[in-house]
CSV table of C-alpha atoms in Angstrom, one decimal:
chain,number,residue,atom,x,y,z
W,1,UNK,CA,127.4,81.8,109.2
W,2,UNK,CA,126.8,85.1,107.4
W,3,UNK,CA,129.3,88.0,107.8
W,4,UNK,CA,128.5,90.5,110.5
W,5,UNK,CA,127.2,93.9,109.3
W,6,UNK,CA,128.1,97.3,110.6
W,7,UNK,CA,126.4,100.6,109.8
W,8,UNK,CA,128.8,103.5,109.8
W,9,UNK,CA,127.6,107.1,109.5
W,10,UNK,CA,129.9,110.1,108.9
W,11,UNK,CA,129.3,113.8,108.8
W,12,UNK,CA,131.0,114.7,105.4
W,13,UNK,CA,132.4,113.3,102.3
W,14,UNK,CA,135.7,115.2,102.2
W,15,UNK,CA,139.2,113.7,102.9
W,16,UNK,CA,140.3,115.7,105.9
W,17,UNK,CA,141.3,114.1,109.2
W,18,UNK,CA,138.1,112.5,110.5
W,19,UNK,CA,137.4,111.1,107.0
W,20,UNK,CA,140.9,109.6,106.7
W,21,UNK,CA,140.4,107.9,110.0
W,22,UNK,CA,137.0,106.4,109.2
W,23,UNK,CA,138.4,105.1,105.9
W,24,UNK,CA,141.1,103.4,108.0
W,25,UNK,CA,138.4,101.9,110.2
W,26,UNK,CA,136.4,100.7,107.2
W,27,UNK,CA,139.5,98.9,105.8
W,28,UNK,CA,140.2,97.3,109.2
W,29,UNK,CA,136.7,96.0,109.5
W,30,UNK,CA,136.6,94.6,106.0
W,31,UNK,CA,139.9,92.8,106.6
W,32,UNK,CA,138.3,91.2,109.7
W,33,UNK,CA,135.3,89.9,107.9
W,34,UNK,CA,132.7,92.6,108.4
W,35,UNK,CA,130.4,93.9,105.8
W,36,UNK,CA,130.1,97.7,105.9
W,37,UNK,CA,127.0,99.8,105.1
W,38,UNK,CA,128.3,103.4,105.0
W,39,UNK,CA,126.0,106.4,105.1
W,40,UNK,CA,127.0,109.9,104.3
W,41,UNK,CA,124.9,113.0,103.4
W,42,UNK,CA,126.5,113.7,100.0
W,43,UNK,CA,128.8,112.4,97.3
W,44,UNK,CA,132.4,113.5,97.5
W,45,UNK,CA,136.0,112.3,97.5
W,46,UNK,CA,135.5,109.9,100.4
W,47,UNK,CA,132.7,108.1,98.5
W,48,UNK,CA,135.1,107.6,95.6
W,49,UNK,CA,137.7,106.1,98.0
W,50,UNK,CA,135.1,103.7,99.4
W,51,UNK,CA,133.9,102.3,96.0
W,52,UNK,CA,136.9,100.0,95.4
W,53,UNK,CA,136.4,98.5,98.9
W,54,UNK,CA,133.0,97.0,98.0
W,55,UNK,CA,131.3,99.1,100.6
W,56,UNK,CA,127.6,99.5,100.4
W,57,UNK,CA,127.4,103.3,100.3
W,58,UNK,CA,124.1,105.0,100.9
W,59,UNK,CA,123.5,108.8,100.4
W,60,UNK,CA,121.1,109.9,103.1
W,61,UNK,CA,120.8,113.4,104.5
W,62,UNK,CA,121.8,112.7,108.1
W,63,UNK,CA,120.7,116.1,109.5
W,64,UNK,CA,124.1,116.8,111.0
W,65,UNK,CA,123.7,119.0,114.1
W,66,UNK,CA,126.1,122.0,114.2
W,67,UNK,CA,126.1,125.0,116.5
W,68,UNK,CA,124.7,127.2,113.7
W,69,UNK,CA,121.4,125.4,114.1
W,70,UNK,CA,120.8,126.6,117.6
W,71,UNK,CA,118.2,129.2,116.5
W,72,UNK,CA,114.4,128.8,116.4
W,73,UNK,CA,114.4,128.3,112.6
W,74,UNK,CA,117.5,126.1,112.8
W,75,UNK,CA,116.0,123.8,115.5
W,76,UNK,CA,112.9,123.4,113.4
W,77,UNK,CA,115.1,122.6,110.4
W,78,UNK,CA,117.1,120.0,112.3
W,79,UNK,CA,114.0,118.4,113.9
W,80,UNK,CA,112.6,117.5,110.5
W,81,UNK,CA,115.9,116.6,109.0
W,82,UNK,CA,116.8,114.4,111.9
W,83,UNK,CA,113.4,112.8,112.1
W,84,UNK,CA,113.6,111.7,108.5
W,85,UNK,CA,117.1,110.5,108.9
W,86,UNK,CA,116.3,108.4,111.9
W,87,UNK,CA,113.4,106.7,110.2
W,88,UNK,CA,115.5,105.9,107.1
W,89,UNK,CA,118.3,104.6,109.3
W,90,UNK,CA,116.0,102.4,111.3
W,91,UNK,CA,114.7,100.9,108.1
W,92,UNK,CA,118.3,100.3,106.9
W,93,UNK,CA,119.3,98.7,110.2
W,94,UNK,CA,116.4,96.3,110.1
W,95,UNK,CA,116.4,95.5,106.4
W,96,UNK,CA,120.2,94.9,106.3
W,97,UNK,CA,120.2,93.1,109.7
W,98,UNK,CA,122.9,95.3,111.0
W,99,UNK,CA,124.8,94.0,114.1
W,100,UNK,CA,126.5,97.2,115.2
W,101,UNK,CA,126.1,101.0,114.6
W,102,UNK,CA,129.1,103.3,114.5
W,103,UNK,CA,128.9,107.1,114.3
W,104,UNK,CA,131.9,109.1,113.3
W,105,UNK,CA,132.1,112.7,114.6
W,106,UNK,CA,129.9,114.2,117.3
W,107,UNK,CA,127.6,116.1,114.9
W,108,UNK,CA,126.0,112.9,113.6
W,109,UNK,CA,123.1,112.3,115.9
W,110,UNK,CA,120.6,110.3,113.8
W,111,UNK,CA,122.5,107.0,113.9
W,112,UNK,CA,122.7,107.0,117.7
W,113,UNK,CA,118.9,107.5,118.0
W,114,UNK,CA,118.3,104.8,115.4
W,115,UNK,CA,120.5,102.4,117.2
W,116,UNK,CA,118.7,103.0,120.5
W,117,UNK,CA,115.3,102.5,118.7
W,118,UNK,CA,116.4,99.2,117.3
W,119,UNK,CA,118.3,98.1,120.4
W,120,UNK,CA,121.6,97.9,118.7
W,121,UNK,CA,125.0,98.6,120.3
W,122,UNK,CA,126.4,101.9,119.2
W,123,UNK,CA,130.0,103.2,119.2
W,124,UNK,CA,130.4,107.0,118.8
W,125,UNK,CA,133.9,108.1,117.6
W,126,UNK,CA,134.4,111.7,118.7
W,127,UNK,CA,137.0,114.0,117.1
W,128,UNK,CA,135.8,117.4,118.3
W,129,UNK,CA,136.3,119.8,121.2
W,130,UNK,CA,133.5,122.3,120.5
W,131,UNK,CA,133.8,125.8,122.1
W,132,UNK,CA,131.8,129.0,122.4
W,133,UNK,CA,128.2,127.8,122.8
W,134,UNK,CA,127.5,126.2,126.2
W,135,UNK,CA,124.0,125.0,125.2
W,136,UNK,CA,125.4,123.1,122.2
W,137,UNK,CA,128.1,121.5,124.3
W,138,UNK,CA,125.6,120.5,127.0
W,139,UNK,CA,123.2,119.1,124.5
W,140,UNK,CA,125.9,117.2,122.6
W,141,UNK,CA,127.1,115.7,125.9
W,142,UNK,CA,123.7,114.5,126.7
W,143,UNK,CA,123.4,112.9,123.3
W,144,UNK,CA,126.7,111.1,123.7
W,145,UNK,CA,125.6,109.8,127.2
W,146,UNK,CA,122.1,108.7,126.2
W,147,UNK,CA,122.7,107.2,122.8
W,148,UNK,CA,126.1,105.5,122.8
W,149,UNK,CA,127.3,102.2,124.3
W,150,UNK,CA,130.9,103.4,124.1
W,151,UNK,CA,132.6,106.6,123.1
W,152,UNK,CA,136.0,106.8,121.4
W,153,UNK,CA,138.0,110.0,122.0
W,154,UNK,CA,140.8,110.7,119.6
W,155,UNK,CA,143.0,112.3,122.3
W,156,UNK,CA,143.3,112.9,126.0
W,157,UNK,CA,142.2,116.5,125.4
W,158,UNK,CA,138.9,115.2,123.8
W,159,UNK,CA,138.4,112.6,126.5
W,160,UNK,CA,138.9,115.2,129.3
W,161,UNK,CA,136.5,117.6,127.7
W,162,UNK,CA,133.6,115.1,127.5
W,163,UNK,CA,134.3,112.9,130.5
W,164,UNK,CA,132.0,114.9,132.9
W,165,UNK,CA,129.1,114.5,130.5
W,166,UNK,CA,129.4,110.7,130.3
W,167,UNK,CA,128.9,107.6,132.5
W,168,UNK,CA,132.0,106.2,134.3
W,169,UNK,CA,134.1,104.1,131.8
W,170,UNK,CA,131.9,105.1,128.9
W,171,UNK,CA,134.7,106.9,127.0
W,172,UNK,CA,138.1,105.5,126.0
W,173,UNK,CA,141.0,107.3,124.3
W,174,UNK,CA,142.3,105.7,121.1
W,175,UNK,CA,144.9,107.7,119.3
W,176,UNK,CA,144.7,107.7,115.5
W,177,UNK,CA,147.3,105.5,113.9
W,178,UNK,CA,148.7,107.0,110.8
W,179,UNK,CA,151.6,105.4,109.0
W,180,UNK,CA,151.2,106.5,105.4
W,181,UNK,CA,150.3,109.8,103.6
W,182,UNK,CA,148.0,109.4,100.5
W,183,UNK,CA,149.4,111.1,97.4
W,184,UNK,CA,149.1,111.2,93.7
W,185,UNK,CA,152.1,110.2,91.6
W,186,UNK,CA,154.5,113.0,90.7
W,187,UNK,CA,155.7,116.2,92.4
W,188,UNK,CA,153.9,119.2,93.8
W,189,UNK,CA,153.3,121.5,90.9
W,190,UNK,CA,152.5,125.1,90.6
W,191,UNK,CA,154.6,126.3,93.6
W,192,UNK,CA,156.2,129.6,92.9
W,193,UNK,CA,159.2,129.0,95.0
W,194,UNK,CA,163.0,128.9,94.5
W,195,UNK,CA,165.5,126.4,95.9
W,196,UNK,CA,166.8,129.1,98.3
W,197,UNK,CA,163.3,129.7,99.8
W,198,UNK,CA,162.4,128.3,103.1
W,199,UNK,CA,158.8,127.0,102.9
W,200,UNK,CA,156.4,127.0,105.8
W,201,UNK,CA,153.2,125.1,105.1
W,202,UNK,CA,149.8,125.2,106.8
W,203,UNK,CA,147.5,122.4,105.9
W,204,UNK,CA,144.0,122.5,107.3
W,205,UNK,CA,140.4,123.2,106.5
W,206,UNK,CA,139.9,127.0,106.2
W,207,UNK,CA,137.6,127.7,109.1
W,208,UNK,CA,138.2,130.2,111.9
W,209,UNK,CA,139.4,128.0,114.7
W,210,UNK,CA,142.2,126.7,112.6
W,211,UNK,CA,143.9,130.1,113.0
W,212,UNK,CA,144.7,131.2,109.5
W,213,UNK,CA,144.5,134.8,110.4
W,214,UNK,CA,147.0,134.1,113.2
W,215,UNK,CA,149.2,132.3,110.8
W,216,UNK,CA,149.2,135.4,108.6
W,217,UNK,CA,150.2,137.6,111.6
W,218,UNK,CA,153.0,135.2,112.5
W,219,UNK,CA,154.2,135.2,108.8
W,220,UNK,CA,154.3,139.0,108.8
W,221,UNK,CA,156.5,138.9,111.9
W,222,UNK,CA,158.7,136.2,110.5
W,223,UNK,CA,159.3,138.1,107.3
W,224,UNK,CA,160.8,141.0,109.3
W,225,UNK,CA,163.4,138.4,110.5
W,226,UNK,CA,163.9,136.5,107.3
W,227,UNK,CA,162.8,137.7,103.9
W,228,UNK,CA,163.5,134.4,102.2
W,229,UNK,CA,160.4,132.7,103.5
W,230,UNK,CA,157.5,131.4,101.5
W,231,UNK,CA,154.2,130.4,103.1
W,232,UNK,CA,151.7,127.8,101.7
W,233,UNK,CA,148.1,127.6,102.9
W,234,UNK,CA,146.7,124.2,101.7
W,235,UNK,CA,143.0,123.4,102.1
W,236,UNK,CA,139.5,124.4,101.3
W,237,UNK,CA,136.6,125.7,103.4
W,238,UNK,CA,133.0,124.5,104.0
W,239,UNK,CA,129.7,126.0,103.1
W,240,UNK,CA,128.9,128.9,105.5
W,241,UNK,CA,132.5,130.1,105.9
W,242,UNK,CA,132.9,132.0,102.6
W,243,UNK,CA,133.1,135.3,104.5
W,244,UNK,CA,136.0,134.0,106.5
W,245,UNK,CA,137.9,132.9,103.4
W,246,UNK,CA,137.4,136.4,102.0
W,247,UNK,CA,138.7,137.9,105.2
W,248,UNK,CA,141.9,135.7,104.9
W,249,UNK,CA,142.5,137.0,101.4
W,250,UNK,CA,141.9,140.6,102.5
W,251,UNK,CA,144.3,140.2,105.4
W,252,UNK,CA,147.0,138.9,103.1
W,253,UNK,CA,146.7,142.2,101.1
W,254,UNK,CA,146.6,144.3,104.2
W,255,UNK,CA,149.8,142.7,105.5
W,256,UNK,CA,151.4,143.0,102.0
W,257,UNK,CA,152.1,139.2,102.0
W,258,UNK,CA,151.2,138.7,98.4
W,259,UNK,CA,154.6,137.7,97.0
W,260,UNK,CA,155.3,135.4,100.0
W,261,UNK,CA,151.9,133.8,100.7
W,262,UNK,CA,150.2,131.3,98.4
W,263,UNK,CA,146.6,130.0,98.9
W,264,UNK,CA,146.7,126.6,97.1
W,265,UNK,CA,143.2,125.3,97.9
W,266,UNK,CA,142.4,121.7,98.2
W,267,UNK,CA,145.3,119.5,96.9
W,268,UNK,CA,145.8,115.8,96.2
W,269,UNK,CA,149.6,116.2,96.4
W,270,UNK,CA,149.8,117.1,100.1
W,271,UNK,CA,152.6,114.5,100.7
W,272,UNK,CA,154.9,116.2,98.1
W,273,UNK,CA,154.0,119.7,99.4
W,274,UNK,CA,155.0,118.6,102.9
W,275,UNK,CA,158.2,117.0,101.6
W,276,UNK,CA,159.2,120.2,99.9
W,277,UNK,CA,158.5,122.3,103.0
W,278,UNK,CA,161.0,123.0,105.8
W,279,UNK,CA,158.3,123.3,108.4
W,280,UNK,CA,154.6,122.6,109.0
W,281,UNK,CA,153.1,125.2,111.2
W,282,UNK,CA,149.7,124.2,112.7
W,283,UNK,CA,148.2,127.5,113.8
W,284,UNK,CA,144.9,126.5,115.5
W,285,UNK,CA,143.7,129.2,118.0
W,286,UNK,CA,141.2,126.9,119.8
W,287,UNK,CA,141.9,123.3,121.0
W,288,UNK,CA,142.3,121.1,117.9
W,289,UNK,CA,141.6,117.5,119.0
W,290,UNK,CA,144.2,115.6,117.1
W,291,UNK,CA,145.2,117.2,113.8
W,292,UNK,CA,146.2,114.3,111.5
W,293,UNK,CA,148.4,116.6,109.3
W,294,UNK,CA,150.9,116.7,112.1
W,295,UNK,CA,151.4,112.9,111.9
W,296,UNK,CA,151.6,113.2,108.1
W,297,UNK,CA,154.4,115.8,108.3
W,298,UNK,CA,156.3,113.7,110.8
W,299,UNK,CA,156.0,110.6,108.6
W,300,UNK,CA,157.4,112.3,105.5
W,301,UNK,CA,160.3,113.9,107.5
W,302,UNK,CA,159.1,117.5,107.8
W,303,UNK,CA,159.6,119.3,111.1
W,304,UNK,CA,156.5,120.5,112.9
W,305,UNK,CA,155.6,123.6,114.9
W,306,UNK,CA,152.1,124.0,116.5
W,307,UNK,CA,150.3,126.4,118.8
W,308,UNK,CA,150.5,125.3,122.4
W,309,UNK,CA,147.0,124.0,123.1
W,310,UNK,CA,144.8,121.0,122.4
W,311,UNK,CA,145.8,117.8,120.7
W,312,UNK,CA,149.2,119.0,119.4
W,313,UNK,CA,150.4,119.1,123.0
W,314,UNK,CA,150.0,115.3,123.1
W,315,UNK,CA,151.5,114.8,119.6
W,316,UNK,CA,154.6,116.9,120.1
W,317,UNK,CA,157.2,116.5,122.9
W,318,UNK,CA,158.4,120.2,123.2
W,319,UNK,CA,161.9,120.7,121.9
W,320,UNK,CA,162.4,117.0,121.2
W,321,UNK,CA,159.9,116.0,118.5
W,322,UNK,CA,158.7,119.5,117.5
W,323,UNK,CA,158.1,123.0,118.6
W,324,UNK,CA,155.1,124.4,120.6
W,325,UNK,CA,154.6,128.1,120.3
W,326,UNK,CA,152.6,131.0,121.8
W,327,UNK,CA,149.1,131.1,120.4
W,328,UNK,CA,148.3,134.6,121.7
W,329,UNK,CA,151.3,136.6,120.6
W,330,UNK,CA,152.4,136.4,117.0
W,331,UNK,CA,155.7,138.1,117.6
W,332,UNK,CA,156.7,135.6,120.3
W,333,UNK,CA,155.6,132.7,118.0
W,334,UNK,CA,157.6,134.1,115.1
W,335,UNK,CA,160.7,134.5,117.3
W,336,UNK,CA,160.5,130.9,118.4
W,337,UNK,CA,160.0,129.6,114.8
W,338,UNK,CA,162.8,131.8,113.4
W,339,UNK,CA,165.2,130.4,116.0
W,340,UNK,CA,164.3,126.9,115.0
W,341,UNK,CA,164.6,127.6,111.3
W,342,UNK,CA,168.2,128.8,111.9
W,343,UNK,CA,169.1,125.6,113.7
W,344,UNK,CA,169.4,122.8,111.1
W,345,UNK,CA,170.6,120.3,113.7
W,346,UNK,CA,167.5,120.8,115.8
W,347,UNK,CA,165.3,120.5,112.7
W,348,UNK,CA,166.9,117.2,111.9
W,349,UNK,CA,166.6,116.1,115.5
W,350,UNK,CA,162.8,116.8,115.5
W,351,UNK,CA,162.3,114.8,112.4
W,352,UNK,CA,164.3,111.8,113.7
W,353,UNK,CA,162.7,111.8,117.2
W,354,UNK,CA,159.2,112.3,115.9
W,355,UNK,CA,159.4,109.3,113.6
W,356,UNK,CA,160.7,107.1,116.5
W,357,UNK,CA,157.8,108.3,118.7
W,358,UNK,CA,155.2,107.7,116.0
W,359,UNK,CA,156.4,104.1,115.8
W,360,UNK,CA,156.1,103.6,119.6
W,361,UNK,CA,152.9,105.4,120.5
W,362,UNK,CA,150.8,106.1,117.4
W,363,UNK,CA,151.3,103.1,115.2
W,364,UNK,CA,148.6,101.7,112.9
W,365,UNK,CA,149.0,98.3,114.5
W,366,UNK,CA,148.2,99.6,117.9
W,367,UNK,CA,145.2,101.6,116.6
W,368,UNK,CA,143.9,98.4,114.9
W,369,UNK,CA,144.4,96.3,118.0
W,370,UNK,CA,142.5,98.7,120.2
W,371,UNK,CA,139.7,99.3,117.8
W,372,UNK,CA,139.0,95.6,117.3
W,373,UNK,CA,139.2,95.1,121.1
W,374,UNK,CA,136.7,97.9,121.7
W,375,UNK,CA,134.3,96.6,119.1
W,376,UNK,CA,134.4,93.1,120.5
W,377,UNK,CA,133.9,94.4,124.1
W,378,UNK,CA,131.0,96.6,122.9
W,379,UNK,CA,129.2,93.6,121.3
W,380,UNK,CA,129.9,91.4,124.4
W,381,UNK,CA,128.9,94.0,127.0
W,382,UNK,CA,125.5,94.9,128.4
W,383,UNK,CA,123.7,98.2,128.1
């Protein structure tokens, strides 16, 4: 009997949260006898990670559908891009005799349509809680309902957001299971800090909802309370957000944070940066579904603070495994963080309790078990 084949599509070739999780899914499937055909729109770090796994990687413009395309010209652009992508994916599904289709992130629509056209079961792994544009949210909800056999939500926040758009029992929550943090060999280099400095890190893609401007406001308030702080912003942006990155740099100058704030860009040594940091502060100002970096900090033994909304409220038990702070008032957030930084016993408690909770509720073994169960149930179930 020939191995079963699965077609996986993903929205980008970076190595941020959703990419790390789909890489884990690929490894799980291969370990369980699946052959993987992986489609992404461009080359990038993720493709390099897939190569040693003997994955059949195809570069096809998937016509990912983001909010910015909800304009007359944007819709025309996406119509043609999606049409071409759907045709190419249909040919791929049929020629490769694909058994199951799996779309990662809600902006990848072409594979769901292709699965429906070829009568293949389709799993849609949703990582996002979009906000701001009601037409986009409504349209995406209809796509999820019409073109998926089952939907995976990465958190209860994501599940609750999409539940009303879907059929009963169509969506299931499966938490990401993260037990290791990828890292290059060596130590974090190029950090202009002293042993006496207290380091607060922010690791995320530099886009508006991740709250970097809020992070800067909180940093300015914190420096009034403790001048021995250093702040690290780790991550890169995506095309279309260049103006936002410039605004972040400008705000650093306006707040006179230059000697305390370091923009490190995309790094491969995130593990060592987290290990050298006293605190990870995740500053999202809109609901962030399930930011993987919080797990990564907890794994390496770094205490975590996060704004009190979205996925972090499920990842952190307040004042037991981490700190949840005000996301509307930088001064209040800074006061809470400063109190924590002065309490070494509580910092150590957060680290210890967070690791224990990770093992109980967010283990890789539980993620693997639930993913395989859902895949088997999807293949066995009816439309």
